[in-house]
Coordinates of C-alpha atoms and ligand atoms in Angstrom, one line a residue:
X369 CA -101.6 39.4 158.7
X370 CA -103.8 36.3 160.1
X371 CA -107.2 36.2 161.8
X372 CA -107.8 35.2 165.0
X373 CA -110.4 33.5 166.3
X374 CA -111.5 34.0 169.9
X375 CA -114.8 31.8 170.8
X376 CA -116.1 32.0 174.6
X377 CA -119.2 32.1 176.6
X378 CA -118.4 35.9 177.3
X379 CA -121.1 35.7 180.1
X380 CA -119.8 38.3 180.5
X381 CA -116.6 39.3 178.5
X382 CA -114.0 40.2 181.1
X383 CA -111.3 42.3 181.4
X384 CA -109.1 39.2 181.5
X385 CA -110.9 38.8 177.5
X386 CA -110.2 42.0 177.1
X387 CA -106.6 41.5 177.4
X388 CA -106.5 38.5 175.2
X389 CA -107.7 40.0 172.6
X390 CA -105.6 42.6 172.8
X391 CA -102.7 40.3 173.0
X392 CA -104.0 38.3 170.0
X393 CA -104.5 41.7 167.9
X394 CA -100.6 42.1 168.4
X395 CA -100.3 38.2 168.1
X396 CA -102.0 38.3 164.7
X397 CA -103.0 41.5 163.3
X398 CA -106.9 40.7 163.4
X399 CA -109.1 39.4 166.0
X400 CA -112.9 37.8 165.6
X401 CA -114.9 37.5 168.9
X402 CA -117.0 35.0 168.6
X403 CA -119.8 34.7 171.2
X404 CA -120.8 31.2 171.3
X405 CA -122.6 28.7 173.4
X406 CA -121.1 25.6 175.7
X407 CA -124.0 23.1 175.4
X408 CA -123.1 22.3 179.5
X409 CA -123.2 25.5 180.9
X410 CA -126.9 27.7 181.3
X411 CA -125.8 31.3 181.3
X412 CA -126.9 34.1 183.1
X413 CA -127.0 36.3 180.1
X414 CA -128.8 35.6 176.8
X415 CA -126.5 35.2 173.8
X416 CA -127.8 39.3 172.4
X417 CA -126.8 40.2 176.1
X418 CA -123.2 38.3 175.9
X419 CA -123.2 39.5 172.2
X420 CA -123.6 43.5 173.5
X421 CA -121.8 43.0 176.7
X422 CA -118.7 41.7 174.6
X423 CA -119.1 44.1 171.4
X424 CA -118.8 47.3 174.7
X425 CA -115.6 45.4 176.0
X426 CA -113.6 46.0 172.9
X427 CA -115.2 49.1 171.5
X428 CA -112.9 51.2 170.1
X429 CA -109.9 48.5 169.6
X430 CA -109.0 48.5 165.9
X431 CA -108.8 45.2 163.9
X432 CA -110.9 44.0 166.1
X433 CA -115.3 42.6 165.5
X434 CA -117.5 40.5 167.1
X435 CA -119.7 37.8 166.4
X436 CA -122.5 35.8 167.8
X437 CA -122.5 31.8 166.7
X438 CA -124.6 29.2 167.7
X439 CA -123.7 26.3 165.4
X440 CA -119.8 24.6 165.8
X441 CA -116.7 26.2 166.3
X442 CA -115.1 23.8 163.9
X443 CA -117.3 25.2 161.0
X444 CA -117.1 28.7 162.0
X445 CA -113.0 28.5 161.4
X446 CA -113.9 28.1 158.0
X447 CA -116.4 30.5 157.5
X448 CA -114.8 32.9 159.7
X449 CA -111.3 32.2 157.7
X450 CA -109.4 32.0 160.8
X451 CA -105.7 31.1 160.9
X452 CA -105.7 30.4 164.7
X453 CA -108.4 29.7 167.5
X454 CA -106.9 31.8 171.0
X455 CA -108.0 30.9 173.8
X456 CA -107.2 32.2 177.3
X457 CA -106.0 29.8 180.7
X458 CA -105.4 30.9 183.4
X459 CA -104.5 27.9 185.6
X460 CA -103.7 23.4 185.3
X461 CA -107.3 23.1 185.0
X462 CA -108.2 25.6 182.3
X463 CA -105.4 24.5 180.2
X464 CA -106.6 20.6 180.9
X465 CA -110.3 21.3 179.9
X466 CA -108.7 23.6 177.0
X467 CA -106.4 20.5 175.7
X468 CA -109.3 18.4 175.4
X469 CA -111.1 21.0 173.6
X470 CA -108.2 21.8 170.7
X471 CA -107.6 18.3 170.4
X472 CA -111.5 17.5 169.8
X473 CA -111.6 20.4 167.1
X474 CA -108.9 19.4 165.7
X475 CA -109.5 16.3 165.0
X476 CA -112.5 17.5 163.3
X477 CA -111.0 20.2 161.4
X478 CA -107.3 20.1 160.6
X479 CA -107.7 24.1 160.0
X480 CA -108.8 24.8 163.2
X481 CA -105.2 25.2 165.4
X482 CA -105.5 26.5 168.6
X483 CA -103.0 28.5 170.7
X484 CA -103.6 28.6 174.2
X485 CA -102.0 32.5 176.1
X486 CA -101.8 32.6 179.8
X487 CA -104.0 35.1 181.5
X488 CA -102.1 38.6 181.4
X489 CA -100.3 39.6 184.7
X490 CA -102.1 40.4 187.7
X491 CA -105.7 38.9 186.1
X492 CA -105.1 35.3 186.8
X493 CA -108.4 35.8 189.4
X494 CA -110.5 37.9 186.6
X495 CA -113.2 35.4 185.5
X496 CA -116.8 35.6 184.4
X497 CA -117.7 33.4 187.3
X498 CA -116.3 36.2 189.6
X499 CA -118.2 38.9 188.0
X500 CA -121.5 37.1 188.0
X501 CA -121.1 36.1 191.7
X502 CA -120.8 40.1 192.0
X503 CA -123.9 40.8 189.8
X504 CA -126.0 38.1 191.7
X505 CA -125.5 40.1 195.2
X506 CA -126.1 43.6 192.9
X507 CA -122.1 45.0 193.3
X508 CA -120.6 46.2 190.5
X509 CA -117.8 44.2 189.4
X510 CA -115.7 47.0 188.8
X511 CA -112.0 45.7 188.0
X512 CA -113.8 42.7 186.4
X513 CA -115.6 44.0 183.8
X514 CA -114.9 47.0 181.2
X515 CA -116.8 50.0 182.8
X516 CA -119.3 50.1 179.8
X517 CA -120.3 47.2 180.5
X518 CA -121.2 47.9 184.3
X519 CA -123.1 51.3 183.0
X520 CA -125.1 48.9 180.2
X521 CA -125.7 46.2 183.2
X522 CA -126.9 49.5 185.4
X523 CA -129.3 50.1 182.1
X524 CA -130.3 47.0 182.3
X525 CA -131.5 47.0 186.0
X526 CA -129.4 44.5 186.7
X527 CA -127.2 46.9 189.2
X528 CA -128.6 49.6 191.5
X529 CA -127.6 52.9 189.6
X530 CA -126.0 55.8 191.4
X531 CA -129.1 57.3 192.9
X532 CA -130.0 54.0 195.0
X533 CA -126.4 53.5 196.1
X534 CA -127.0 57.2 198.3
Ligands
LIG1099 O1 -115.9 30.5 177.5 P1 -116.1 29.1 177.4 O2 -117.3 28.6 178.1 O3 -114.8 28.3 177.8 O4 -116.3 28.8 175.8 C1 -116.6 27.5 175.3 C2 -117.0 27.6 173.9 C3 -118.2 28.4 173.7 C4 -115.8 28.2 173.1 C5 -117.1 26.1 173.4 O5 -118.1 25.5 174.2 C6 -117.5 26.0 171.9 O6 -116.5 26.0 171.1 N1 -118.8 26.0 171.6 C7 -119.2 26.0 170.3 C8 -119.9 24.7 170.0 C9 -118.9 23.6 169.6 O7 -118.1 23.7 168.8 N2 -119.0 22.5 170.4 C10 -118.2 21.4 170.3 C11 -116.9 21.5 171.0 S1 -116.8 20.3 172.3

């Protein structure tokens, strides 16, 4: 049994995410979420919101937790113990930007290997980028994100609940 590690922005966690870390469950036989923060990107969410949004995703999936990191990925490896980072791509330039990214923490950390899965079947167009788009204009992103999600981000204010849809 081996731990992976699966660090992202999760603003939000998709259902793409979902199905990685599924996958990487069967991969590997544990899975740490690790909500984490890309020192170029601003986020929509704050890291407690990508850090609830994520832990509502993959509710209920065994061998499965979720954390929220703000230092480097390189060092959470070792703290985290993880065997493997996973990481998903769905297209040339996602695995590009992901190449650069293994071969910069590996270089820093010979522990920290990382595997790259192609996006699951049929969610090649499921992306955080997607589902915020959505959010901005108030739709629910349903097929994007896990339907908890949508009820917390209706919670939240942050989508018109059912009584102002009427
Ligand atoms: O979902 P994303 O935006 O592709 O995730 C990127 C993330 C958060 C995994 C990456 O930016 C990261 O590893 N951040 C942690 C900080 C770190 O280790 N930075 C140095 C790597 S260049």
């Amino acid at each position: 049994m081996s731990i992976a590690l699966i660090p992202g922005s999760f603003d939000p966690m998709t259902l793409g995410h979902l199905d990685l870390v599924r996958r990487a469950v069967a991969l590997y036989g544990e899975a740490v979420v690790a909500v984490m923060n890309n020192e170029g990107k601003s986020y929509d969410h704050t890291m407690e919101e990508r850090l609830e949004m994520a832990k509502l995703t993959v509710e209920n999936i065994p061998h499965v937790r979720v954390v929220a990191d703000s230092g480097l990925l390189v060092e959470l490896v070792d703290r985290i113990g993880a065997d493997v980072i996973v990481k998903g791509v769905r297209n040339d330039s996602d695995r590009v930007y992901e190449e650069k990214m293994a071969a910069w923490n590996l270089a820093h950390n010979p522990r920290a290997k990382t595997v790259l899965l192609s996006a699951g079947a049929g969610l090649e167009a499921v992306s955080s980028t997607a589902a915020r788009e959505k959010l901005r204009q108030r739709i629910p992103p349903h097929g994007l994100l896990a339907e908890r999600v949508i009820d917390y981000l209706i919670g939240k204010g942050e989508l018109p609940g059912e009584e102002e849809n009427v």
